Short mmCIF file of C-alpha atoms in Angstrom, two decimals:
data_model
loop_
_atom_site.label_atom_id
_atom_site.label_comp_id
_atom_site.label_asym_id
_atom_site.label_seq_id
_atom_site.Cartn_x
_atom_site.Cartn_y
_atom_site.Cartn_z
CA UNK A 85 -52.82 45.62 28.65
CA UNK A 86 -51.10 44.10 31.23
CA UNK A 87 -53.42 40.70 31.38
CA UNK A 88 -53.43 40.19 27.61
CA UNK A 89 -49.89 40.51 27.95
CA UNK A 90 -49.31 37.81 30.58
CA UNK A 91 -52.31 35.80 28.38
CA UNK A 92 -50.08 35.75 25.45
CA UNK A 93 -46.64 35.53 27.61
CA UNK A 94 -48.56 32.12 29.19
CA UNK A 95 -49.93 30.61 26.10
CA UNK A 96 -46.95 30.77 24.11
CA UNK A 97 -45.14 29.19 27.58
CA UNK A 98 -47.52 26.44 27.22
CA UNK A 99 -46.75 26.21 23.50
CA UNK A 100 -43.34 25.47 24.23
CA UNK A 101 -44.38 22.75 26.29
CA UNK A 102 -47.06 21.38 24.27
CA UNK A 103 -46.27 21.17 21.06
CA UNK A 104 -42.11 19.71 21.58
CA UNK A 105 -44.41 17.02 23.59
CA UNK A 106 -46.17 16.31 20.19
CA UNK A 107 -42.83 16.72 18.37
CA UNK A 108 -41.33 13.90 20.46
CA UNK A 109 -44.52 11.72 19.73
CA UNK A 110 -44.00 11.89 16.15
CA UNK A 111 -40.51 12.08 15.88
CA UNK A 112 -39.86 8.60 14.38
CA UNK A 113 -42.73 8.30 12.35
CA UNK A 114 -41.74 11.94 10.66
CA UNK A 115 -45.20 13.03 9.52
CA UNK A 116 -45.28 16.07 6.71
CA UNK A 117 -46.38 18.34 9.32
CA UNK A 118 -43.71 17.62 11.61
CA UNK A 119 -41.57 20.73 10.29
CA UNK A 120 -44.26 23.09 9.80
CA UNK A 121 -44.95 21.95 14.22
CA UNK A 122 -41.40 22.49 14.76
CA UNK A 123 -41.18 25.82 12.84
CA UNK A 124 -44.19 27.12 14.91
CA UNK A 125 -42.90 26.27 17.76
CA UNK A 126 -39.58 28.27 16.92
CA UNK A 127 -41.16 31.34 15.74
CA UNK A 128 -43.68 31.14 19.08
CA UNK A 129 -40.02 30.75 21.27
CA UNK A 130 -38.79 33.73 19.49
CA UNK A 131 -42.18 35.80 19.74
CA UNK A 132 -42.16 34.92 23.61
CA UNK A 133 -39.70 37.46 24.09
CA UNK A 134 -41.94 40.17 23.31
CA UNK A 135 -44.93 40.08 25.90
CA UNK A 136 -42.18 38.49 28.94
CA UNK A 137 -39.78 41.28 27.67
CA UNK A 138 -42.90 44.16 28.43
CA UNK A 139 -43.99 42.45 31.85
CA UNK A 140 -40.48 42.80 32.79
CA UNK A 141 -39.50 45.81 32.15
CA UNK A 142 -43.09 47.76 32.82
CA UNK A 143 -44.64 45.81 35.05
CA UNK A 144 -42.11 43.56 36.84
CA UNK A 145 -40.27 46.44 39.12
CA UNK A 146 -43.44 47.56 41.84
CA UNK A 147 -43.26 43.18 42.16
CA UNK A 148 -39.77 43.33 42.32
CA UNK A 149 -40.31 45.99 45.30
CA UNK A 150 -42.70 43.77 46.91
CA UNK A 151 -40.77 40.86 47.02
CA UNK A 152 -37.56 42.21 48.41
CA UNK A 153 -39.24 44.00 50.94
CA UNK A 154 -40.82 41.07 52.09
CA UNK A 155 -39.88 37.74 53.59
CA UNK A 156 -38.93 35.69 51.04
CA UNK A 157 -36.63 37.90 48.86
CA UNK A 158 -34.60 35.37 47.38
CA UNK A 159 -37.31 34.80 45.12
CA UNK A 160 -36.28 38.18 42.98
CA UNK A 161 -32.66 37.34 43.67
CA UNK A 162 -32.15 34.26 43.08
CA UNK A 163 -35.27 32.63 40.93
CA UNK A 164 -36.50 35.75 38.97
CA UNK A 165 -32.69 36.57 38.34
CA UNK A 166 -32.31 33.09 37.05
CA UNK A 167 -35.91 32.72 35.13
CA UNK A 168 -34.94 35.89 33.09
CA UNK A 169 -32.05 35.05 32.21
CA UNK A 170 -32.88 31.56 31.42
CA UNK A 171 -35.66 32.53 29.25
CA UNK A 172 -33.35 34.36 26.59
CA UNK A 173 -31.67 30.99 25.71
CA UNK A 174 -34.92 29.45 25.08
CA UNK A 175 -35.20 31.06 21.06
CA UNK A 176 -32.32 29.33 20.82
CA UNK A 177 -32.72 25.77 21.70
CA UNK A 178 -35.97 25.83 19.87
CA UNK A 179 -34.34 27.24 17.04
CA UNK A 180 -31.46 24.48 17.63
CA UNK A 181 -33.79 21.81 17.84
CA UNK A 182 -36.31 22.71 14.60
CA UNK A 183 -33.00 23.10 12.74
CA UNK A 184 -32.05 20.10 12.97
CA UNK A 185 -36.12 18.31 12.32
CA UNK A 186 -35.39 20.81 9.09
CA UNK A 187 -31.87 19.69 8.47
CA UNK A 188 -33.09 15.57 8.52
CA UNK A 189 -31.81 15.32 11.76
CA UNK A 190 -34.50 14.40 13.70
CA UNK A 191 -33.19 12.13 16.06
CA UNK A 192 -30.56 14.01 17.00
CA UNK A 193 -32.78 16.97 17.83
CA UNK A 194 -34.80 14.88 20.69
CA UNK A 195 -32.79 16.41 23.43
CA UNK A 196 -32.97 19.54 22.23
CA UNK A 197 -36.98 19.43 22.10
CA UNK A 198 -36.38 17.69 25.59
CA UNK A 199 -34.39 20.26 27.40
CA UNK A 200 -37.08 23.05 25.59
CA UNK A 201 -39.91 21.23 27.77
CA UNK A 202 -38.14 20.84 31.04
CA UNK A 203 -36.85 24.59 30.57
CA UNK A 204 -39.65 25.88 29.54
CA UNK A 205 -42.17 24.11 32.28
CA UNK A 206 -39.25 25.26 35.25
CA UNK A 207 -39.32 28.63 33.71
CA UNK A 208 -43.32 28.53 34.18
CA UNK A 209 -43.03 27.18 37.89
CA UNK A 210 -40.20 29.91 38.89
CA UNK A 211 -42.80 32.80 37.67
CA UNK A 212 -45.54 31.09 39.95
CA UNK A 213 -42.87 31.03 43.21
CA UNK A 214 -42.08 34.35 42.31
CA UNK A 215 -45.33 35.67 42.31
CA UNK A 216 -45.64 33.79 45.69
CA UNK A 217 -42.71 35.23 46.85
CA UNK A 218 -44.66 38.98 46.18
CA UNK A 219 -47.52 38.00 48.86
CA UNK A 220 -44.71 37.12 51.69
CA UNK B 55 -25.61 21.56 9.03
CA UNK B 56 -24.66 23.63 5.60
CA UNK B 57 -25.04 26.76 5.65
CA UNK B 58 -25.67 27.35 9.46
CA UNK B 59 -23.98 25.70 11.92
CA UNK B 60 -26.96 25.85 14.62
CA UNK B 61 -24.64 23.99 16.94
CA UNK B 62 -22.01 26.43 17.07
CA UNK B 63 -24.04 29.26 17.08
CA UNK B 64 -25.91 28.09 20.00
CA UNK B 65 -22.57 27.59 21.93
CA UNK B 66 -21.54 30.65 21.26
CA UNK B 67 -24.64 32.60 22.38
CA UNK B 68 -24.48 30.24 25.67
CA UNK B 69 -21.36 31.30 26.73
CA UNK B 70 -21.85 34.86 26.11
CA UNK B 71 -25.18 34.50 27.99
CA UNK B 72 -23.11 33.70 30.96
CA UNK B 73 -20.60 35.73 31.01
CA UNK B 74 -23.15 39.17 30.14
CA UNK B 75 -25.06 38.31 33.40
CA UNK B 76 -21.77 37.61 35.54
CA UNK B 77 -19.99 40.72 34.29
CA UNK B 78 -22.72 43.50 34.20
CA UNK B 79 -23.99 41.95 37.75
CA UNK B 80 -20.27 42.04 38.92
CA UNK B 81 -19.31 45.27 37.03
CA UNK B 82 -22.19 47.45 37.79
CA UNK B 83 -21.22 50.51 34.85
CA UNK B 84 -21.29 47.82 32.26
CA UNK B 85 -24.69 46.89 33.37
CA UNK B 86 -25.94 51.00 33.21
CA UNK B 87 -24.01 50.92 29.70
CA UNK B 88 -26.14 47.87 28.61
CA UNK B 89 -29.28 49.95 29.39
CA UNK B 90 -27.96 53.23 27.89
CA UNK B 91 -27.33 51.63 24.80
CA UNK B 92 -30.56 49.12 24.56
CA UNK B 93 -32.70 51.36 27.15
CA UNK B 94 -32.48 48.68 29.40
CA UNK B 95 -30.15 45.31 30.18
CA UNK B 96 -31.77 43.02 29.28
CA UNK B 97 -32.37 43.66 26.44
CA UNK B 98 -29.15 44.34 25.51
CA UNK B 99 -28.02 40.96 26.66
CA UNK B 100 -31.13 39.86 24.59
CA UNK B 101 -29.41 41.75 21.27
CA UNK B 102 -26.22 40.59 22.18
CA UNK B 103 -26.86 37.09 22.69
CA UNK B 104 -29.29 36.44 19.74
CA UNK B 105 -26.95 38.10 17.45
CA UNK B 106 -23.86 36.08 18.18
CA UNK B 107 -26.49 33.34 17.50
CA UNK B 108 -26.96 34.02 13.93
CA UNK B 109 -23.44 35.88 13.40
CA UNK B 110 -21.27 32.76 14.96
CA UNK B 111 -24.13 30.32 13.64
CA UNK B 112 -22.93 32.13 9.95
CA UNK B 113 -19.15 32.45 9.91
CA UNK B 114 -18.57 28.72 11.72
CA UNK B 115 -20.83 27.18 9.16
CA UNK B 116 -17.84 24.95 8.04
CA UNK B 117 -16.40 24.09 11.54
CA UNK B 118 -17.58 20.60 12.63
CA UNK B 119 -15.19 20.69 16.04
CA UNK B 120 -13.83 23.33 18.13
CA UNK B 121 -11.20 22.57 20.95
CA UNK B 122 -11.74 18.97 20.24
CA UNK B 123 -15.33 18.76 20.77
CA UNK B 124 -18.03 18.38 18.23
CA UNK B 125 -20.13 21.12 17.56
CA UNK B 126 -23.09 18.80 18.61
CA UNK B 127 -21.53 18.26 21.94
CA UNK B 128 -19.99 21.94 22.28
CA UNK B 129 -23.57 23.58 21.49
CA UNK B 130 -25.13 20.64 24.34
CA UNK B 131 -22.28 21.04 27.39
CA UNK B 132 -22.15 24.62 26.53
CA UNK B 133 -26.00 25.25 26.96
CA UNK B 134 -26.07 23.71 30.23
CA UNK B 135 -23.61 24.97 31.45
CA UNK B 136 -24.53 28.05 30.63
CA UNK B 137 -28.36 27.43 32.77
CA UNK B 138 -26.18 25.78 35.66
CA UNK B 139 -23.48 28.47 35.50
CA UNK B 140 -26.32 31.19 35.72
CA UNK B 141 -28.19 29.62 38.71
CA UNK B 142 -25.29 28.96 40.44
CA UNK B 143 -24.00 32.62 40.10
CA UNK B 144 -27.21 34.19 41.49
CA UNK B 145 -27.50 31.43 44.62
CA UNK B 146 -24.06 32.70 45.70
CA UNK B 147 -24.57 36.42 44.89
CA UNK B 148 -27.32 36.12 47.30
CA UNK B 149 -25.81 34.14 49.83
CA UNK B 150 -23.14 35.76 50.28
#
């Protein structure tokens, strides 16, 4: 269970990556799949929450002990604090960002679709230094 | 933006963000509350936040400004502040 979890919990991280990359490709030329793209990519933000929210809560605390008991503890405290936190505001700038692609605003959600990438990519790189931080 | 102010719902759920984590990391029987009443924290930050989205997003549907800002710029300054403010918080609560 726990590996199709953190399957699904990384594929829809790369989603949020991905597909606001293709978004910003096609942003100007506004192709009739651009909303149905942007809705996906919404809904797969807001699904996220479900597999990240069960490898936290189940799964997360033995790494948790790890980590603080070894030498690089400031990986739970400070980047795994951060990352979880971070990651609930992420449903919402997607949400923010196909709103607006839905609302004719398209140009004016680029930054949104922007800040979803470099969020959602640091997000992604914080999990890997906290699972570095378990083998210190 | 009729109907749903996205903008100003996303502001609002970015400030509450914040101040959930400072207060039940600060205040540690709001933070056992939290998980008594959502069987864990985080997900009651998770309720809490995501509701004020679409509850805030609802009843300031008409607002175009708040505190002389527009909602465009509220909901952007207010979402990263709310990442920065967040980061920030933990780097001191551990250095200190």
């Amino acid at each position: 269970m726990r590996d199709s979890l953190l399957f699904a919990h990384i594929i829809a991280g790369l989603a949020l990556v991905s597909f606001p990359i293709i978004i910003l490709l096609y942003l100007k030329k506004k192709p009739k799949w651009l909303k149905a793209l942007s809705f996906v990519t919404a809904a797969a933000s807001w699904l996220l929450l479900l597999p990240s929210g069960k490898l936290y809560i189940t799964f997360y605390p033995a790494t948790k002990t790890l980590v603080k008991a070894g030498s690089w503890p400031w990986t739970h405290s400070i980047i795994m604090e951060t990352k979880e936190h971070w990651g609930l505001l992420l449903p919402v700038i997607a949400t923010v960002a196909a709103g607006l692609v839905f609302a004719g605003k398209a140009k004016e959600s680029k930054k949104w679709w922007i800040l979803l990438i470099i969020l959602s990519a640091l997000i992604g790189v914080m999990g890997r230094i906290v699972k570095i931080g378990a083998l210190k | 933006m009729a109907k749903f102010n996205f903008y100003l719902g996303a502001a609002a759920s970015a400030w509450l963000l914040a101040i959930l984590v400072i207060v039940s990391e600060l205040i540690s029987p709001f933070k056992t509350f939290l998980a008594n009443v959502f069987t864990h924290h985080w997900i009651g930050k998770a309720v809490i936040v995501h509701l004020a989205f679409v509850v805030f997003g609802f009843l300031l549907q008409n607002k175009k400004s708040i505190l002389n800002f527009s909602d465009e710029k509220a909901a952007w300054y207010s979402t990263i502040a709310s990442l920065i403010a967040i980061f920030l918080f933990f780097v001191i609560e551990f250095v200190k």
